[in-house]
PDB file of C-alpha atoms and ligand atoms in Angstrom:
ATOM      1  CA  MET A   6      -7.069  -5.278  19.453  1.00 83.00           C
ATOM      2  CA  ARG A   7      -9.338  -4.810  16.919  1.00 93.00           C
ATOM      3  CA  LYS A   8      -8.879  -6.405  13.418  1.00 95.00           C
ATOM      4  CA  ILE A   9      -9.086  -4.211  10.323  1.00 97.00           C
ATOM      5  CA  ILE A  10      -7.632  -6.665   8.053  1.00 97.00           C
ATOM      6  CA  GLU A  11      -8.089 -10.343   8.443  1.00 97.00           C
ATOM      7  CA  LEU A  12      -7.012 -13.610   5.349  1.00 97.00           C
ATOM      8  CA  LYS A  13      -7.976 -16.801   6.613  1.00 97.00           C
ATOM      9  CA  GLY A  14      -6.134 -19.464   4.034  1.00 97.00           C
ATOM     10  CA  ILE A  15      -5.718 -17.463   0.810  1.00 97.00           C
ATOM     11  CA  SER A  16      -4.503 -18.506  -2.377  1.00 97.00           C
ATOM     12  CA  ARG A  17      -4.220 -17.097  -5.714  1.00 97.00           C
ATOM     13  CA  THR A  18      -2.987 -18.581  -8.690  1.00 97.00           C
ATOM     14  CA  TYR A  19      -2.050 -17.575 -12.670  1.00 95.00           C
ATOM     15  CA  GLY A  20      -2.798 -19.469 -15.405  1.00 92.00           C
ATOM     16  CA  ASN A  21      -4.158 -22.677 -15.468  1.00 90.00           C
ATOM     17  CA  GLY A  22      -3.316 -26.660 -16.758  1.00 89.00           C
ATOM     18  CA  SER A  23       0.193 -26.758 -17.105  1.00 90.00           C
ATOM     19  CA  GLN A  24       0.812 -23.049 -16.978  1.00 91.00           C
ATOM     20  CA  ALA A  25      -0.782 -23.022 -13.567  1.00 94.00           C
ATOM     21  CA  ARG A  26       1.156 -20.964 -10.779  1.00 95.00           C
ATOM     22  CA  THR A  27       0.688 -20.322  -7.130  1.00 96.00           C
ATOM     23  CA  VAL A  28       2.033 -17.305  -6.215  1.00 97.00           C
ATOM     24  CA  LEU A  29      -0.108 -16.938  -3.028  1.00 98.00           C
ATOM     25  CA  LYS A  30       0.169 -20.529  -1.070  1.00 97.00           C
ATOM     26  CA  ASN A  31      -2.508 -20.321   1.968  1.00 97.00           C
ATOM     27  CA  VAL A  32      -1.642 -17.227   3.574  1.00 98.00           C
ATOM     28  CA  ASP A  33      -2.762 -16.120   7.049  1.00 98.00           C
ATOM     29  CA  LEU A  34      -2.820 -12.556   8.276  1.00 98.00           C
ATOM     30  CA  THR A  35      -3.896 -10.672  10.756  1.00 98.00           C
ATOM     31  CA  ILE A  36      -3.614  -6.449  10.402  1.00 98.00           C
ATOM     32  CA  ALA A  37      -4.852  -4.776  14.091  1.00 97.00           C
ATOM     33  CA  ALA A  38      -6.296  -1.146  13.401  1.00 96.00           C
ATOM     34  CA  GLY A  39      -3.767   1.186  13.563  1.00 96.00           C
ATOM     35  CA  GLU A  40      -0.774  -1.271  13.105  1.00 97.00           C
ATOM     36  CA  ILE A  41       2.240  -0.257  10.642  1.00 97.00           C
ATOM     37  CA  VAL A  42       3.065  -2.973   8.808  1.00 98.00           C
ATOM     38  CA  ALA A  43       6.611  -3.360   6.641  1.00 98.00           C
ATOM     39  CA  ILE A  44       6.321  -6.215   3.828  1.00 98.00           C
ATOM     40  CA  ILE A  45       9.397  -6.910   2.771  1.00 98.00           C
ATOM     41  CA  GLY A  46      10.767 -10.039   0.291  1.00 98.00           C
ATOM     42  CA  ALA A  47      12.640 -10.243  -3.186  1.00 97.00           C
ATOM     43  CA  SER A  48      11.071 -10.141  -6.294  1.00 97.00           C
ATOM     44  CA  GLY A  49       8.539 -12.287  -7.182  1.00 97.00           C
ATOM     45  CA  SER A  50       7.784 -13.324  -3.746  1.00 98.00           C
ATOM     46  CA  GLY A  51       3.939 -12.322  -4.283  1.00 98.00           C
ATOM     47  CA  LYS A  52       4.172  -9.246  -2.133  1.00 98.00           C
ATOM     48  CA  SER A  53       1.916  -7.043  -4.998  1.00 98.00           C
ATOM     49  CA  THR A  54      -0.354 -10.330  -5.354  1.00 98.00           C
ATOM     50  CA  LEU A  55      -0.975 -10.037  -1.657  1.00 98.00           C
ATOM     51  CA  MET A  56      -1.401  -6.282  -1.839  1.00 97.00           C
ATOM     52  CA  ASN A  57      -3.932  -6.079  -4.598  1.00 96.00           C
ATOM     53  CA  ILE A  58      -5.763  -8.592  -2.858  1.00 96.00           C
ATOM     54  CA  MET A  59      -5.985  -6.940   0.284  1.00 96.00           C
ATOM     55  CA  GLY A  60      -6.493  -3.483  -1.513  1.00 95.00           C
ATOM     56  CA  CYS A  61      -9.608  -4.833  -3.317  1.00 93.00           C
ATOM     57  CA  LEU A  62      -7.617  -4.803  -7.178  1.00 93.00           C
ATOM     58  CA  ASP A  63      -8.039  -8.587  -7.116  1.00 93.00           C
ATOM     59  CA  VAL A  64      -9.098 -11.728  -5.736  1.00 92.00           C
ATOM     60  CA  PRO A  65      -8.436 -14.759  -4.687  1.00 94.00           C
ATOM     61  CA  ASP A  66      -8.709 -18.186  -6.101  1.00 94.00           C
ATOM     62  CA  LYS A  67      -9.132 -19.612  -2.257  1.00 95.00           C
ATOM     63  CA  GLY A  68      -9.420 -18.429   1.181  1.00 96.00           C
ATOM     64  CA  ASP A  69     -11.731 -15.566   2.536  1.00 95.00           C
ATOM     65  CA  TYR A  70     -10.775 -12.072   3.899  1.00 95.00           C
ATOM     66  CA  PHE A  71     -12.376  -9.285   5.885  1.00 95.00           C
ATOM     67  CA  ILE A  72     -11.712  -5.958   5.339  1.00 94.00           C
ATOM     68  CA  ASN A  73     -13.277  -4.125   8.407  1.00 90.00           C
ATOM     69  CA  GLY A  74     -15.498  -6.518   9.155  1.00 88.00           C
ATOM     70  CA  GLN A  75     -16.899  -7.517   5.771  1.00 90.00           C
ATOM     71  CA  ASN A  76     -15.933 -10.524   3.872  1.00 91.00           C
ATOM     72  CA  ALA A  77     -14.788  -9.136   0.704  1.00 92.00           C
ATOM     73  CA  ALA A  78     -14.371 -12.424  -0.982  1.00 84.00           C
ATOM     74  CA  HIS A  79     -17.986 -12.765  -2.008  1.00 83.00           C
ATOM     75  CA  LEU A  80     -18.438  -9.059  -2.812  1.00 89.00           C
ATOM     76  CA  SER A  81     -19.295  -7.882  -6.328  1.00 90.00           C
ATOM     77  CA  PRO A  82     -17.008  -6.094  -8.510  1.00 90.00           C
ATOM     78  CA  ASP A  83     -19.133  -3.432  -7.691  1.00 91.00           C
ATOM     79  CA  GLU A  84     -19.174  -3.859  -4.229  1.00 91.00           C
ATOM     80  CA  LEU A  85     -15.563  -4.447  -4.348  1.00 91.00           C
ATOM     81  CA  ALA A  86     -15.192  -1.133  -5.471  1.00 90.00           C
ATOM     82  CA  ARG A  87     -17.046   0.540  -3.151  1.00 89.00           C
ATOM     83  CA  THR A  88     -15.317  -0.836  -0.159  1.00 91.00           C
ATOM     84  CA  ARG A  89     -11.832   0.096  -1.942  1.00 91.00           C
ATOM     85  CA  ARG A  90     -13.262   3.801  -2.491  1.00 88.00           C
ATOM     86  CA  GLU A  91     -14.177   4.201   1.392  1.00 88.00           C
ATOM     87  CA  HIS A  92     -11.552   2.232   3.109  1.00 93.00           C
ATOM     88  CA  ILE A  93      -8.332   1.717   1.378  1.00 95.00           C
ATOM     89  CA  GLY A  94      -6.007   3.828  -0.184  1.00 95.00           C
ATOM     90  CA  PHE A  95      -3.692   2.461  -2.493  1.00 95.00           C
ATOM     91  CA  ILE A  96      -0.206   4.018  -3.381  1.00 95.00           C
ATOM     92  CA  PHE A  97       2.440   2.556  -6.100  1.00 95.00           C
ATOM     93  CA  GLN A  98       5.812   2.657  -7.341  1.00 93.00           C
ATOM     94  CA  ARG A  99       4.668   4.648 -10.262  1.00 91.00           C
ATOM     95  CA  TYR A 100       2.155   7.994  -9.402  1.00 91.00           C
ATOM     96  CA  HIS A 101      -0.643   7.167 -12.026  1.00 93.00           C
ATOM     97  CA  LEU A 102      -1.776  10.834 -12.005  1.00 97.00           C
ATOM     98  CA  ILE A 103      -3.601  12.144 -14.641  1.00 97.00           C
ATOM     99  CA  PRO A 104      -1.455  13.973 -16.947  1.00 97.00           C
ATOM    100  CA  ASP A 105      -3.970  16.896 -18.426  1.00 97.00           C
ATOM    101  CA  LEU A 106      -5.037  17.605 -14.754  1.00 98.00           C
ATOM    102  CA  SER A 107      -3.251  19.894 -12.164  1.00 98.00           C
ATOM    103  CA  ALA A 108      -1.945  18.359  -8.866  1.00 98.00           C
ATOM    104  CA  LEU A 109      -5.083  19.690  -6.926  1.00 98.00           C
ATOM    105  CA  GLY A 110      -7.327  18.191  -9.763  1.00 98.00           C
ATOM    106  CA  ASN A 111      -5.977  14.793  -9.482  1.00 98.00           C
ATOM    107  CA  VAL A 112      -6.042  14.955  -6.108  1.00 97.00           C
ATOM    108  CA  GLU A 113      -9.999  15.652  -6.054  1.00 96.00           C
ATOM    109  CA  ILE A 114     -10.887  13.086  -8.619  1.00 94.00           C
ATOM    110  CA  PRO A 115     -12.140  10.432  -5.844  1.00 91.00           C
ATOM    111  CA  ALA A 116     -13.974  12.814  -4.317  1.00 92.00           C
ATOM    112  CA  ILE A 117     -15.686  13.714  -7.710  1.00 92.00           C
ATOM    113  CA  TYR A 118     -16.825  10.081  -8.152  1.00 88.00           C
ATOM    114  CA  ALA A 119     -18.196  10.059  -4.990  1.00 87.00           C
ATOM    115  CA  ASN A 120     -20.350  13.006  -5.649  1.00 90.00           C
ATOM    116  CA  ARG A 121     -18.838  15.357  -3.012  1.00 92.00           C
ATOM    117  CA  GLU A 122     -20.139  18.877  -3.521  1.00 95.00           C
ATOM    118  CA  ARG A 123     -17.802  21.100  -5.371  1.00 95.00           C
ATOM    119  CA  GLY A 124     -16.713  23.667  -2.197  1.00 96.00           C
ATOM    120  CA  SER A 125     -16.058  21.376  -0.052  1.00 95.00           C
ATOM    121  CA  ARG A 126     -14.149  18.858  -2.117  1.00 95.00           C
ATOM    122  CA  ARG A 127     -11.471  21.647  -3.537  1.00 96.00           C
ATOM    123  CA  MET A 128     -11.353  23.218   0.036  1.00 96.00           C
ATOM    124  CA  TYR A 129     -10.400  19.444   1.283  1.00 97.00           C
ATOM    125  CA  ALA A 130      -7.969  18.326  -1.405  1.00 97.00           C
ATOM    126  CA  THR A 131      -6.252  21.923  -1.089  1.00 98.00           C
ATOM    127  CA  ALA A 132      -5.358  21.393   2.711  1.00 97.00           C
ATOM    128  CA  LEU A 133      -4.350  17.754   1.807  1.00 96.00           C
ATOM    129  CA  LEU A 134      -2.059  19.295  -0.777  1.00 97.00           C
ATOM    130  CA  GLY A 135      -1.234  21.766   2.273  1.00 96.00           C
ATOM    131  CA  ARG A 136      -0.720  19.531   5.035  1.00 94.00           C
ATOM    132  CA  LEU A 137       1.897  17.025   2.312  1.00 95.00           C
ATOM    133  CA  GLY A 138       3.914  20.189   1.431  1.00 94.00           C
ATOM    134  CA  LEU A 139       2.882  20.724  -1.843  1.00 96.00           C
ATOM    135  CA  LYS A 140       1.037  24.519  -0.921  1.00 97.00           C
ATOM    136  CA  GLY A 141       2.301  26.831  -4.366  1.00 97.00           C
ATOM    137  CA  ARG A 142       1.684  23.501  -6.067  1.00 98.00           C
ATOM    138  CA  GLU A 143      -2.232  22.941  -6.758  1.00 98.00           C
ATOM    139  CA  HIS A 144      -2.017  24.084 -10.387  1.00 98.00           C
ATOM    140  CA  HIS A 145       1.141  22.866 -11.650  1.00 98.00           C
ATOM    141  CA  LYS A 146       0.548  19.636 -13.748  1.00 98.00           C
ATOM    142  CA  PRO A 147       2.384  16.421 -13.266  1.00 97.00           C
ATOM    143  CA  SER A 148       4.781  17.707 -15.266  1.00 97.00           C
ATOM    144  CA  GLU A 149       5.863  20.636 -13.970  1.00 98.00           C
ATOM    145  CA  LEU A 150       6.256  18.442 -10.605  1.00 97.00           C
ATOM    146  CA  SER A 151       8.995  15.855  -9.481  1.00 96.00           C
ATOM    147  CA  GLY A 152       8.671  12.824  -8.719  1.00 95.00           C
ATOM    148  CA  GLY A 153       8.592  13.017  -5.050  1.00 95.00           C
ATOM    149  CA  GLN A 154       5.961  15.686  -6.091  1.00 96.00           C
ATOM    150  CA  GLN A 155       4.398  13.971  -7.574  1.00 97.00           C
ATOM    151  CA  GLN A 156       4.095  10.935  -5.516  1.00 96.00           C
ATOM    152  CA  ARG A 157       3.082  13.665  -2.906  1.00 96.00           C
ATOM    153  CA  VAL A 158      -0.025  14.341  -5.208  1.00 97.00           C
ATOM    154  CA  ALA A 159      -0.553  10.509  -5.045  1.00 97.00           C
ATOM    155  CA  ILE A 160      -0.629  10.301  -1.588  1.00 97.00           C
ATOM    156  CA  ALA A 161      -2.838  13.424  -1.045  1.00 97.00           C
ATOM    157  CA  ARG A 162      -5.124  11.757  -4.051  1.00 96.00           C
ATOM    158  CA  SER A 163      -5.552   8.703  -1.740  1.00 96.00           C
ATOM    159  CA  LEU A 164      -6.466  10.424   1.391  1.00 95.00           C
ATOM    160  CA  CYS A 165      -9.210  12.809  -0.209  1.00 94.00           C
ATOM    161  CA  MET A 166     -11.754  10.021   1.270  1.00 92.00           C
ATOM    162  CA  LYS A 167      -9.998  10.126   4.332  1.00 93.00           C
ATOM    163  CA  PRO A 168      -9.331   6.085   4.137  1.00 95.00           C
ATOM    164  CA  LYS A 169      -7.946   3.812   7.290  1.00 94.00           C
ATOM    165  CA  ILE A 170      -5.856   1.663   5.502  1.00 97.00           C
ATOM    166  CA  MET A 171      -3.391   2.630   3.447  1.00 97.00           C
ATOM    167  CA  LEU A 172      -1.208   0.301   1.235  1.00 98.00           C
ATOM    168  CA  PHE A 173       2.173   1.245  -0.039  1.00 97.00           C
ATOM    169  CA  ASP A 174       3.749  -1.286  -2.612  1.00 97.00           C
ATOM    170  CA  GLU A 175       7.332   0.016  -2.886  1.00 96.00           C
ATOM    171  CA  PRO A 176       6.267   3.897  -2.842  1.00 96.00           C
ATOM    172  CA  THR A 177       9.903   5.051  -3.274  1.00 95.00           C
ATOM    173  CA  SER A 178      11.502   2.426  -5.606  1.00 94.00           C
ATOM    174  CA  ALA A 179      11.344   4.591  -8.788  1.00 92.00           C
ATOM    175  CA  LEU A 180      12.820   8.219  -7.378  1.00 94.00           C
ATOM    176  CA  ASP A 181      16.055   9.267  -7.344  1.00 91.00           C
ATOM    177  CA  PRO A 182      17.596   8.635  -3.986  1.00 89.00           C
ATOM    178  CA  GLU A 183      17.016  12.275  -2.959  1.00 87.00           C
ATOM    179  CA  MET A 184      13.691  12.149  -3.490  1.00 91.00           C
ATOM    180  CA  VAL A 185      12.982   9.468  -1.097  1.00 94.00           C
ATOM    181  CA  LYS A 186      13.072  10.884   1.886  1.00 92.00           C
ATOM    182  CA  GLU A 187      10.464  13.377   1.461  1.00 92.00           C
ATOM    183  CA  VAL A 188       7.844  10.373   1.131  1.00 93.00           C
ATOM    184  CA  LEU A 189       9.089   8.828   3.636  1.00 94.00           C
ATOM    185  CA  ASP A 190       8.592  11.863   6.168  1.00 93.00           C
ATOM    186  CA  THR A 191       5.128  11.548   4.457  1.00 93.00           C
ATOM    187  CA  MET A 192       4.448   8.312   5.542  1.00 94.00           C
ATOM    188  CA  ILE A 193       5.940   8.502   8.587  1.00 93.00           C
ATOM    189  CA  GLY A 194       3.481  11.475   9.331  1.00 93.00           C
ATOM    190  CA  LEU A 195       0.725   9.491   8.210  1.00 92.00           C
ATOM    191  CA  ALA A 196       2.060   6.879  10.663  1.00 92.00           C
ATOM    192  CA  GLN A 197       2.016   8.587  13.663  1.00 91.00           C
ATOM    193  CA  SER A 198      -2.027  10.064  12.592  1.00 91.00           C
ATOM    194  CA  GLY A 199      -3.213   6.502  13.365  1.00 90.00           C
ATOM    195  CA  MET A 200      -3.733   5.305  10.512  1.00 93.00           C
ATOM    196  CA  THR A 201      -3.255   1.910   9.668  1.00 97.00           C
ATOM    197  CA  MET A 202      -0.730   1.157   7.001  1.00 98.00           C
ATOM    198  CA  LEU A 203       0.916  -1.581   4.785  1.00 98.00           C
ATOM    199  CA  CYS A 204       4.338  -1.184   3.105  1.00 98.00           C
ATOM    200  CA  VAL A 205       5.760  -3.321   0.574  1.00 98.00           C
ATOM    201  CA  THR A 206       9.933  -1.819   0.880  1.00 96.00           C
ATOM    202  CA  HIS A 207      13.456  -1.601   0.254  1.00 94.00           C
ATOM    203  CA  GLU A 208      13.977   0.819   2.933  1.00 94.00           C
ATOM    204  CA  MET A 209      14.883  -1.564   5.395  1.00 95.00           C
ATOM    205  CA  GLY A 210      15.598   1.968   7.772  1.00 93.00           C
ATOM    206  CA  PHE A 211      11.908   2.940   7.082  1.00 94.00           C
ATOM    207  CA  ALA A 212      10.818  -1.345   8.486  1.00 96.00           C
ATOM    208  CA  ARG A 213      13.585  -0.768  11.388  1.00 96.00           C
ATOM    209  CA  THR A 214      12.546   2.498  12.738  1.00 94.00           C
ATOM    210  CA  VAL A 215       8.905   2.913  11.913  1.00 95.00           C
ATOM    211  CA  ALA A 216       7.011   0.083  11.676  1.00 97.00           C
ATOM    212  CA  ASP A 217       5.548  -2.222  14.127  1.00 97.00           C
ATOM    213  CA  ARG A 218       5.741  -5.520  12.882  1.00 98.00           C
ATOM    214  CA  VAL A 219       7.791  -6.738   9.883  1.00 98.00           C
ATOM    215  CA  ILE A 220       6.790  -9.702   7.572  1.00 98.00           C
ATOM    216  CA  PHE A 221       9.324 -11.704   5.396  1.00 98.00           C
ATOM    217  CA  MET A 222       7.545 -12.983   2.004  1.00 98.00           C
ATOM    218  CA  ASP A 223       9.321 -16.190   0.444  1.00 98.00           C
ATOM    219  CA  ARG A 224       7.560 -17.533  -2.833  1.00 97.00           C
ATOM    220  CA  GLY A 225       3.882 -17.167  -1.980  1.00 98.00           C
ATOM    221  CA  GLU A 226       4.436 -17.623   1.587  1.00 98.00           C
ATOM    222  CA  ILE A 227       4.712 -15.609   4.730  1.00 98.00           C
ATOM    223  CA  VAL A 228       7.656 -16.769   6.074  1.00 98.00           C
ATOM    224  CA  GLU A 229       8.121 -14.589   8.899  1.00 98.00           C
ATOM    225  CA  GLN A 230       6.966 -12.045  10.727  1.00 98.00           C
ATOM    226  CA  ALA A 231       8.126  -9.918  14.324  1.00 98.00           C
ATOM    227  CA  ALA A 232       8.641  -6.578  15.579  1.00 98.00           C
ATOM    228  CA  PRO A 233      11.331  -4.646  14.244  1.00 98.00           C
ATOM    229  CA  ASP A 234      13.729  -5.360  17.154  1.00 97.00           C
ATOM    230  CA  GLU A 235      13.666  -8.921  17.328  1.00 98.00           C
ATOM    231  CA  PHE A 236      13.082  -9.544  13.184  1.00 98.00           C
ATOM    232  CA  PHE A 237      16.717  -7.986  12.439  1.00 97.00           C
ATOM    233  CA  ALA A 238      18.119  -8.938  15.925  1.00 96.00           C
ATOM    234  CA  HIS A 239      17.023 -12.899  15.562  1.00 96.00           C
ATOM    235  CA  PRO A 240      15.409 -13.541  12.308  1.00 97.00           C
ATOM    236  CA  LYS A 241      14.335 -17.468  12.861  1.00 97.00           C
ATOM    237  CA  SER A 242      14.405 -18.589   9.345  1.00 97.00           C
ATOM    238  CA  GLU A 243      16.954 -19.641   7.281  1.00 97.00           C
ATOM    239  CA  ARG A 244      15.354 -18.506   4.445  1.00 97.00           C
ATOM    240  CA  THR A 245      14.736 -14.921   6.087  1.00 97.00           C
ATOM    241  CA  ARG A 246      18.650 -14.757   7.413  1.00 97.00           C
ATOM    242  CA  ALA A 247      19.405 -15.722   3.296  1.00 97.00           C
ATOM    243  CA  PHE A 248      17.269 -12.019   1.881  1.00 97.00           C
ATOM    244  CA  LEU A 249      18.680 -10.138   4.883  1.00 97.00           C
ATOM    245  CA  SER A 250      22.407 -10.853   4.501  1.00 95.00           C
ATOM    246  CA  GLN A 251      21.775 -10.024   0.323  1.00 93.00           C
ATOM    247  CA  VAL A 252      19.666  -6.456   1.406  1.00 91.00           C
ATOM    248  CA  ILE A 253      21.499  -5.698   4.738  1.00 86.00           C
ATOM    249  CA  HIS A 254      25.698  -5.053   4.139  1.00 76.00           C
TER     250      HIS A 254
HETATM  251  P1  ADP X 208       6.170  -9.081  -6.202  1.00 84.78           P
HETATM  252  O1  ADP X 208       5.554  -8.254  -6.021  1.00 84.78           O
HETATM  253  O2  ADP X 208       6.594  -9.630  -4.717  1.00 84.78           O
HETATM  254  O3  ADP X 208       7.483  -8.346  -6.560  1.00 84.78           O
HETATM  255  P2  ADP X 208       4.088 -10.042  -7.800  1.00 84.78           P
HETATM  256  O4  ADP X 208       3.231 -10.406  -6.787  1.00 84.78           O
HETATM  257  O5  ADP X 208       4.346  -8.904  -8.298  1.00 84.78           O
HETATM  258  O6  ADP X 208       5.462 -10.047  -6.934  1.00 84.78           O
HETATM  259  O7  ADP X 208       4.035 -11.695  -8.284  1.00 84.78           O
HETATM  260  C1  ADP X 208       4.157 -12.811  -8.066  1.00 84.78           C
HETATM  261  C2  ADP X 208       4.853 -13.628  -8.973  1.00 84.78           C
HETATM  262  O8  ADP X 208       2.896 -13.666  -9.677  1.00 84.78           O
HETATM  263  C3  ADP X 208       5.889 -13.844  -9.892  1.00 84.78           C
HETATM  264  O9  ADP X 208       6.065 -14.450 -10.365  1.00 84.78           O
HETATM  265  C4  ADP X 208       4.989 -12.803 -10.969  1.00 84.78           C
HETATM  266  O10 ADP X 208       5.670 -13.625 -12.173  1.00 84.78           O
HETATM  267  C5  ADP X 208       3.468 -13.549 -11.549  1.00 84.78           C
HETATM  268  N1  ADP X 208       2.806 -12.906 -11.370  1.00 84.78           N
HETATM  269  C6  ADP X 208       2.163 -11.733 -11.074  1.00 84.78           C
HETATM  270  N2  ADP X 208       1.143 -10.971 -11.817  1.00 84.78           N
HETATM  271  C7  ADP X 208       0.452 -12.108 -13.213  1.00 84.78           C
HETATM  272  C8  ADP X 208      -0.670 -12.092 -13.586  1.00 84.78           C
HETATM  273  N3  ADP X 208      -1.075 -11.290 -13.995  1.00 84.78           N
HETATM  274  N4  ADP X 208      -0.358 -13.022 -14.267  1.00 84.78           N
HETATM  275  C9  ADP X 208       0.337 -14.154 -14.376  1.00 84.78           C
HETATM  276  N5  ADP X 208       1.389 -13.831 -13.527  1.00 84.78           N
HETATM  277  C10 ADP X 208       2.079 -13.158 -12.556  1.00 84.78           C
HETATM  278 MG1   MG X 209       5.546  -6.035  -6.313  1.00 84.78          MG
END
């Protein structure tokens, strides 16, 4: 197994003095290259904080974390930004597209920052949009696209630099129900392409049928993790069982 992400004793505290709140508590986590991981847990349990650290958008107060073998805990902000750009695609609940740019223009942005030549970046961005079912929408502005289409543009943008790791933080939570499937299908396609994927999700179907491993977080800790069959059939912790009884009917 090649470790592509490794977290050791990661803690994150917000605020200080009497206001201090530790929202990640000594988290250890190893992700293998090509692994598909679903992260579940109640709101406020620290899922986004964990994802932001793995995505090099935030830094922990304690601990070490290795992205593709490199210890990111000791990188400067510039180096972190480069690690993020070279290795990581990050998808949020909200798509964060630039409203004045076309779908194609949005997908190209990372390649523009990386000084890629115009012709090749345009060709690759066009191909990505096609691969994600957006052929014919290249010149539409975000406001002319549905939520599901906008999220797929965001996914295409995150693929523009050919990341090895894709992080999804509740990618379907802002979508109308009929659009959830098209985004999940896109993610399933990516999962099958050998990409390493971590996905915070409320879609238990995805956790059950697509993930190699399910991780349950509660109050800043990884409480339990297992392959989905085992995880859903035989949750070991009372905290896991209590959570599952709320989300599975
Ligand atoms: P989740 O994604 O599981 O809902 P988060 O990681 O977003 O959880 O948040 C975990 C806890 O940290 C929550 O109680 C939240 O209010 C708090 N928190 C998150 N971001 C900040 C911040 N920038 N400043 C202070 N508290 C924060
Ligand atoms: Mg969150």
